[in-house]
Backbone as CSV, one residue per row, in Angstrom:
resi,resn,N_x,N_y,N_z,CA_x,CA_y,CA_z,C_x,C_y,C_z
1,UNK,21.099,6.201,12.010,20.778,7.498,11.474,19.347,7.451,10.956
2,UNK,18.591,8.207,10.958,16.805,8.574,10.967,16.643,9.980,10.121
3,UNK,16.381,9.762,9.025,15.783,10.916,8.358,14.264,10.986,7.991
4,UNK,13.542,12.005,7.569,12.817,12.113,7.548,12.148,13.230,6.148
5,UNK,11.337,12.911,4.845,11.459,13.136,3.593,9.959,13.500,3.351
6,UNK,9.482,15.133,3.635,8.401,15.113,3.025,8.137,16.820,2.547
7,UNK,7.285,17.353,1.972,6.953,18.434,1.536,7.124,19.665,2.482
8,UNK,8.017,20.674,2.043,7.594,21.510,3.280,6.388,22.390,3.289
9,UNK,5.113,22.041,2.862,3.935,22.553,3.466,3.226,21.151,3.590
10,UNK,3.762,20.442,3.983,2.715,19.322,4.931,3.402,19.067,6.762
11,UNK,2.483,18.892,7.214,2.884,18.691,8.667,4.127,17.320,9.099
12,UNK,4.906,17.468,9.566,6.013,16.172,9.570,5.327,15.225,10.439
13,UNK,4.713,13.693,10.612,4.959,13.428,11.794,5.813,12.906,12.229
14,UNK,5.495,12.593,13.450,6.499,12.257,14.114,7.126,10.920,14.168
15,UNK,6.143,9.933,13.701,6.630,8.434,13.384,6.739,8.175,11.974
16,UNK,6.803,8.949,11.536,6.788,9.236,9.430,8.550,8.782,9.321
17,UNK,9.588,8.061,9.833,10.868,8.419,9.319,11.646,7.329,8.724
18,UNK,12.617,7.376,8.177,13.568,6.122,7.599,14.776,5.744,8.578
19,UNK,15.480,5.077,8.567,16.549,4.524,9.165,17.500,4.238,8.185
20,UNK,19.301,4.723,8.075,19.903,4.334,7.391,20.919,3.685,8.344
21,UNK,21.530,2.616,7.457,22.676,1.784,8.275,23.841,2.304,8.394
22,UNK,24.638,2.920,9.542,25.820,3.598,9.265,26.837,2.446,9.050
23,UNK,27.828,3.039,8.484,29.225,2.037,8.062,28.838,1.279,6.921
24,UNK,27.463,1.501,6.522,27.034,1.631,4.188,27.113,2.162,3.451
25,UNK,27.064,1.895,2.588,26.594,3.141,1.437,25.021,2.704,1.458
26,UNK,24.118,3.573,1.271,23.233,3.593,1.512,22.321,4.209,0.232
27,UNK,21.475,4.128,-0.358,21.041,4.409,-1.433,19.411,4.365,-1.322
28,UNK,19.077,5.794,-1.490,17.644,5.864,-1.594,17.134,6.558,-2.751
29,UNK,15.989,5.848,-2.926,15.284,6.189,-4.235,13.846,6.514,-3.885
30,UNK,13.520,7.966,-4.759,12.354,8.551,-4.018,11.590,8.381,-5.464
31,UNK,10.299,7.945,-5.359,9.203,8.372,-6.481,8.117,9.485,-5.758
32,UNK,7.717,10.709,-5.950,6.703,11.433,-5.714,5.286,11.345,-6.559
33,UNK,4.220,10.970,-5.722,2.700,10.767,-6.851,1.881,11.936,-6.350
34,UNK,1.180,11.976,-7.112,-0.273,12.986,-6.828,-1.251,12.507,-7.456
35,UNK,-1.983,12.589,-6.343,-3.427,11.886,-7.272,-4.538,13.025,-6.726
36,UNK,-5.469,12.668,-7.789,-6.600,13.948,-7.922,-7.340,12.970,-8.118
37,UNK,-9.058,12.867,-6.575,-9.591,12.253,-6.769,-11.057,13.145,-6.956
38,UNK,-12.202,12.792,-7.526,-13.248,13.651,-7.836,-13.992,13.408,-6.240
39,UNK,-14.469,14.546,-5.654,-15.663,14.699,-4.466,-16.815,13.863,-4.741
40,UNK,-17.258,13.704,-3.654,-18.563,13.326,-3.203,-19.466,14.145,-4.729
41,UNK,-20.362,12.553,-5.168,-20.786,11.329,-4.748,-19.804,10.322,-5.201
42,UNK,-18.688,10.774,-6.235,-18.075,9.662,-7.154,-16.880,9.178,-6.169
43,UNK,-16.274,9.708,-5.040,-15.546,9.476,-3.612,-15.687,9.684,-2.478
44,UNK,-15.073,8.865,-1.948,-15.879,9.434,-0.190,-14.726,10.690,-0.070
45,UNK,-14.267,11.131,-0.787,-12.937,12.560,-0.398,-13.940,13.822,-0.560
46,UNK,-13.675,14.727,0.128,-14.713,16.008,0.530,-13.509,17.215,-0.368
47,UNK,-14.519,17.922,-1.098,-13.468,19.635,-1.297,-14.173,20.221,-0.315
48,UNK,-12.675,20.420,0.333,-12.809,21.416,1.797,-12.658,22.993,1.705
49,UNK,-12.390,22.737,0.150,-12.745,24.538,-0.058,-13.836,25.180,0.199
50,UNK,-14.974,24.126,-0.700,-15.951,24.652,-0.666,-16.988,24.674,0.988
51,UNK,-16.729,23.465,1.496,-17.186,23.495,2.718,-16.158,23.418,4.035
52,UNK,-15.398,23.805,4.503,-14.074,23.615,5.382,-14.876,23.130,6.624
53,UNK,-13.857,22.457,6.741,-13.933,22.352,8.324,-13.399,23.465,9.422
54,UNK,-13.372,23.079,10.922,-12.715,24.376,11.850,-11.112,23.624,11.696
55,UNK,-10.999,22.336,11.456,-9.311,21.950,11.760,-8.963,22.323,10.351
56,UNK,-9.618,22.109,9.143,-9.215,22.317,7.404,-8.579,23.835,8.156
57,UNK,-9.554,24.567,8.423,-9.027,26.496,8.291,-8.143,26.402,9.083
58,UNK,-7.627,26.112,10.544,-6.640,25.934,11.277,-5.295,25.472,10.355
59,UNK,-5.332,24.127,9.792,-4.193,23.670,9.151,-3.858,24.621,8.032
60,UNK,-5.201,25.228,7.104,-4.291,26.383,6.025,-3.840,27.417,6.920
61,UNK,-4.401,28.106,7.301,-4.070,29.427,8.004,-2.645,29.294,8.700
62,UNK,-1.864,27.835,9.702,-0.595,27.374,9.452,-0.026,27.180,7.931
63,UNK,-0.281,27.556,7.026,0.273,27.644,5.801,0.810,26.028,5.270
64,UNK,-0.354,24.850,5.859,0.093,23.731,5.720,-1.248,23.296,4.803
65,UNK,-0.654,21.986,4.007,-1.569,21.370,3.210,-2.078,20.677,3.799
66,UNK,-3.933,20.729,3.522,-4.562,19.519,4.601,-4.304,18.855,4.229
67,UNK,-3.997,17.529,4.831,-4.358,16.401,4.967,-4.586,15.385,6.169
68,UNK,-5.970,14.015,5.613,-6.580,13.254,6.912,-5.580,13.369,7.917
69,UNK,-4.447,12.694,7.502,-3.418,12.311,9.035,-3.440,13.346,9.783
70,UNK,-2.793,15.166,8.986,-2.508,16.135,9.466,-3.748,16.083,10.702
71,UNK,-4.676,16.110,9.982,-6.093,16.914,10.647,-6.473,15.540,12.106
72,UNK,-5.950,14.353,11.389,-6.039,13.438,12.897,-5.577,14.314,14.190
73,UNK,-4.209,14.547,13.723,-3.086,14.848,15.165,-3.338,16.033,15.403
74,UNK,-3.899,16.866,14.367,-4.546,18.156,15.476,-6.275,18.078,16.268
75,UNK,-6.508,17.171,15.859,-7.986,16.710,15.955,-7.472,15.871,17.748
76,UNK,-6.388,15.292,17.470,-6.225,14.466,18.739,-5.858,15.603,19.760
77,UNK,-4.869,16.465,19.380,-4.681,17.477,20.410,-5.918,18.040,20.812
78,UNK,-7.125,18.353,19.804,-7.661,19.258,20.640,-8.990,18.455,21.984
79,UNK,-8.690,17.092,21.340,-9.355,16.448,22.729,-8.325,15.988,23.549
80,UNK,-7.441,16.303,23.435,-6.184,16.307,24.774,-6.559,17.501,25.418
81,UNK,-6.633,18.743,24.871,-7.062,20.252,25.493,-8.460,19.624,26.185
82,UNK,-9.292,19.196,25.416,-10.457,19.160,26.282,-10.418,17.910,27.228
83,UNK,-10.252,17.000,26.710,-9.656,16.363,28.243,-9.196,16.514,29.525
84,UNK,-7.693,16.907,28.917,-6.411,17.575,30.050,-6.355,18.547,30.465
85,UNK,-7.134,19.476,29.632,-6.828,21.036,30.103,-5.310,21.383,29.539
86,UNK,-4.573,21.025,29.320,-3.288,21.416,28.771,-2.667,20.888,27.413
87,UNK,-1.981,21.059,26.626,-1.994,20.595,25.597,-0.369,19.872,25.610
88,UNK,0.028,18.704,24.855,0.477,17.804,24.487,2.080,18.091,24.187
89,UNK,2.871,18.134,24.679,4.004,18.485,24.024,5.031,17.505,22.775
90,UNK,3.962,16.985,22.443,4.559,15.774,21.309,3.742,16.280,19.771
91,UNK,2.624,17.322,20.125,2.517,18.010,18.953,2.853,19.223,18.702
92,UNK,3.150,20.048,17.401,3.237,21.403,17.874,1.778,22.200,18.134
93,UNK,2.279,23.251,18.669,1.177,24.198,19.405,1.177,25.657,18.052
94,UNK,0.091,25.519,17.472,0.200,26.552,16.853,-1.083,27.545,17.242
95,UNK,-2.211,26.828,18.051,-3.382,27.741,18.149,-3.986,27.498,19.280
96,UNK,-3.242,27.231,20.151,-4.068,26.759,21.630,-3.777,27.910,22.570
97,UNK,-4.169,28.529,22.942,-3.909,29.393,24.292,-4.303,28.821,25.727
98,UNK,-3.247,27.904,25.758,-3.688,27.317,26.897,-1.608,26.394,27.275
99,UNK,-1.779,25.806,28.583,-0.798,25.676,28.728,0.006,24.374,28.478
100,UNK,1.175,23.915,28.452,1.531,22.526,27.474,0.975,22.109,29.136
101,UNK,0.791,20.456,28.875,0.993,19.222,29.935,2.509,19.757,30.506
102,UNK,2.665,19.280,31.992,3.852,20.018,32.344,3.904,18.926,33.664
103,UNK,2.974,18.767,34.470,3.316,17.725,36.060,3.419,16.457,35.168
104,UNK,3.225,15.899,36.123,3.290,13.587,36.134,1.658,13.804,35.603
105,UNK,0.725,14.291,36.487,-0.769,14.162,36.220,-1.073,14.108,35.081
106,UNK,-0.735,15.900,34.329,-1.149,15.882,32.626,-0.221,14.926,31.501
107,UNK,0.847,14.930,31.986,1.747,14.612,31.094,1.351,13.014,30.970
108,UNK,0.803,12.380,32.054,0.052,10.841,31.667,-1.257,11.129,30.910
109,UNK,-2.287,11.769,31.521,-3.427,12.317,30.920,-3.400,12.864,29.191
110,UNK,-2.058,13.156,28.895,-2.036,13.526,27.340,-1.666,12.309,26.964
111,UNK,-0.135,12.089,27.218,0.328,10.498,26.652,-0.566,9.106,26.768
112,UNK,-1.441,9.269,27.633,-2.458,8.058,27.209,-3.168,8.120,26.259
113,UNK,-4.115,9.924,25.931,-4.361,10.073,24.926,-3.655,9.688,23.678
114,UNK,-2.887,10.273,23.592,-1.949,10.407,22.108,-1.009,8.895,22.012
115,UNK,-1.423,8.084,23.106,-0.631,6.659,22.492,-1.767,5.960,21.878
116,UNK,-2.786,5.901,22.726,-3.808,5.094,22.824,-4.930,5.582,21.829
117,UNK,-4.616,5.605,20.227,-4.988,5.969,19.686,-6.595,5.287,19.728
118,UNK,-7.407,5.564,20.117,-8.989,4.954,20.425,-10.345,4.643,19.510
119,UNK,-11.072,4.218,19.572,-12.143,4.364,19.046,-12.607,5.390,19.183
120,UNK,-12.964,5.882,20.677,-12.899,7.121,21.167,-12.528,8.425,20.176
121,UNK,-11.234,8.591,20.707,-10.718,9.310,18.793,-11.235,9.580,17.878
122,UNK,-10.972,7.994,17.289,-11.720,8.153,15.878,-12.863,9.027,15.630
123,UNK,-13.593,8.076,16.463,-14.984,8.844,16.474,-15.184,10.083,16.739
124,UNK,-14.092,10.433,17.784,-14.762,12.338,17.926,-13.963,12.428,16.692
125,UNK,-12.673,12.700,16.208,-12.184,13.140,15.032,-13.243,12.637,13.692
126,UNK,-13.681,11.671,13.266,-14.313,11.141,12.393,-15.025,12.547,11.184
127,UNK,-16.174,13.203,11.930,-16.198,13.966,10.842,-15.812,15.145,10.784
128,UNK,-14.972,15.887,11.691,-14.099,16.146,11.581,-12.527,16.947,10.656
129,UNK,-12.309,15.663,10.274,-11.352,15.225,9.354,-11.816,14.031,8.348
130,UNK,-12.774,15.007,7.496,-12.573,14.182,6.251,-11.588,14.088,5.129
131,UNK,-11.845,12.885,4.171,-10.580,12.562,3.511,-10.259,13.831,2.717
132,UNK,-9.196,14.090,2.155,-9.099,14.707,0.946,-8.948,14.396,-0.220
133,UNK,-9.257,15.124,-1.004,-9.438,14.760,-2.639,-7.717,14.794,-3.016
134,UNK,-7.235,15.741,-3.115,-5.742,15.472,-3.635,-4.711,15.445,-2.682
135,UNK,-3.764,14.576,-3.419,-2.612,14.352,-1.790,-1.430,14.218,-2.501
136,UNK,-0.513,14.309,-2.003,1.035,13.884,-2.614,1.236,12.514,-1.737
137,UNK,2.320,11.482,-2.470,2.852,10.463,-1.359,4.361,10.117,-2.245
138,UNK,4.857,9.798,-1.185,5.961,9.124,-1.978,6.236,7.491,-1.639
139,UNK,6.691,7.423,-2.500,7.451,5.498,-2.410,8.617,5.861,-2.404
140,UNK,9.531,5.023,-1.262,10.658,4.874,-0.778,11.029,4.019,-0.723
141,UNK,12.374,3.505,-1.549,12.871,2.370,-1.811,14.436,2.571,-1.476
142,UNK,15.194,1.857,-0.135,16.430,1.882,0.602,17.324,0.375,0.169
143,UNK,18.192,0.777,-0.275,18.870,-0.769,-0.530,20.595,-0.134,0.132
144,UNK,21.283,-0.880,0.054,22.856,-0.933,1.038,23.121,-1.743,0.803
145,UNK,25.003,-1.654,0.817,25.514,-1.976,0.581,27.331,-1.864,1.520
146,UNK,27.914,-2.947,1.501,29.266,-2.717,2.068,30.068,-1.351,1.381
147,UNK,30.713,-0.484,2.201,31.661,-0.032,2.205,33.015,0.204,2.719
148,UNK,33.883,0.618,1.926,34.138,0.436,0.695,33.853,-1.063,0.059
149,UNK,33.715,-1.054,-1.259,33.315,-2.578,-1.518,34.344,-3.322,-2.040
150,UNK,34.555,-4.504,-2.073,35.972,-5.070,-1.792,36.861,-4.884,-3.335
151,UNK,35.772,-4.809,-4.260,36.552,-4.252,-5.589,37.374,-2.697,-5.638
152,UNK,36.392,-1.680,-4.970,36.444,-0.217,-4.769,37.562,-0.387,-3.404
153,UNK,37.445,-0.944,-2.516,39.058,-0.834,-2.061,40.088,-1.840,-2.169
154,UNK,40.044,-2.820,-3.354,41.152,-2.804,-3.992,42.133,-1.739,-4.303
155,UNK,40.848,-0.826,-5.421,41.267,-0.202,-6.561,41.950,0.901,-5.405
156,UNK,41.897,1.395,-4.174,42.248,2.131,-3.641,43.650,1.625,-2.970
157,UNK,43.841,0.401,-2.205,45.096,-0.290,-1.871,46.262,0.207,-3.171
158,UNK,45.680,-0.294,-4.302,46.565,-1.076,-5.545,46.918,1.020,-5.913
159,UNK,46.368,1.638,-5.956,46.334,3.384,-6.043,47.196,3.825,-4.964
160,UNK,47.011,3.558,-4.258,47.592,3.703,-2.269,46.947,5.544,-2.469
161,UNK,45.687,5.485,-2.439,45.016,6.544,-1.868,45.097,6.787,-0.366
């Protein structure tokens, strides 16, 4: 079982998820942080209010909170568009007017992109997607355990639940 635990105005990805063990009890413990870091010169984190980028206005205008990663994977799609000519069906499509990857041709032509995360990449995304000043994260801590546990189905035998 694979869940997946984050804000609903940040973008999900797609390799972001947990794994629980079925036939456990399973126990997760979430801490949520926020940190507020000060802009340029005292961080390399940019306020994109004041100066946005074209992917910053794209990601609000989806009613999503920027952030670097977010702005990677739309940053990667849109050199899949300019690459492929078609866009990626492993991200969502919220502003492309153009058509998903669909033959063997594009559908390698995107997935090489979007596996083969590159220098390439980086670099066109680089400025881009600068960091941001405030972010949420969480720490996730999964521990398990047998169920029932041999005390807890005692108490259930000796009950005859």
């Amino acid at each position: 079982l694979s869940f997946q635990i984050y804000n609903k105005t940040y973008y999900p990805m797609l390799n972001d998820f947990s794994r629980l063990k079925t036939g456990m009890c399973n126990t997760i413990l979430l801490k949520k942080f926020f940190t507020k870091n000060l802009p340029e010169p005292y961080t390399s984190c940019k306020n994109l209010d004041e100066s946005p980028t074209d992917l910053y206005t794209k990601i609000r205008q989806m009613d999503l909170i920027y952030t670097q990663k977010t702005c990677y994977e739309f940053c990667k799609q849109d050199y899949i568009v300019e690459k492929c000519k078609c866009f990626t069906p492993f991200i969502t499509n919220k502003w492309f007017d153009i058509k998903k990857c669909l033959n063997s041709s594009e559908m390698l032509c995107s997935f090489n992109i979007y596996i083969n995360v590159s220098f390439t990449i980086r670099s066109y995304c680089f400025d881009k997607c600068p960091l941001e000043c405030d972010y949420f994260a969480y720490e996730q801590s999964l521990s398990l355990g047998d169920f029932p546990s041999y005390a807890y189905a005692d108490h259930l035998m000796e009950n005859k639940y």
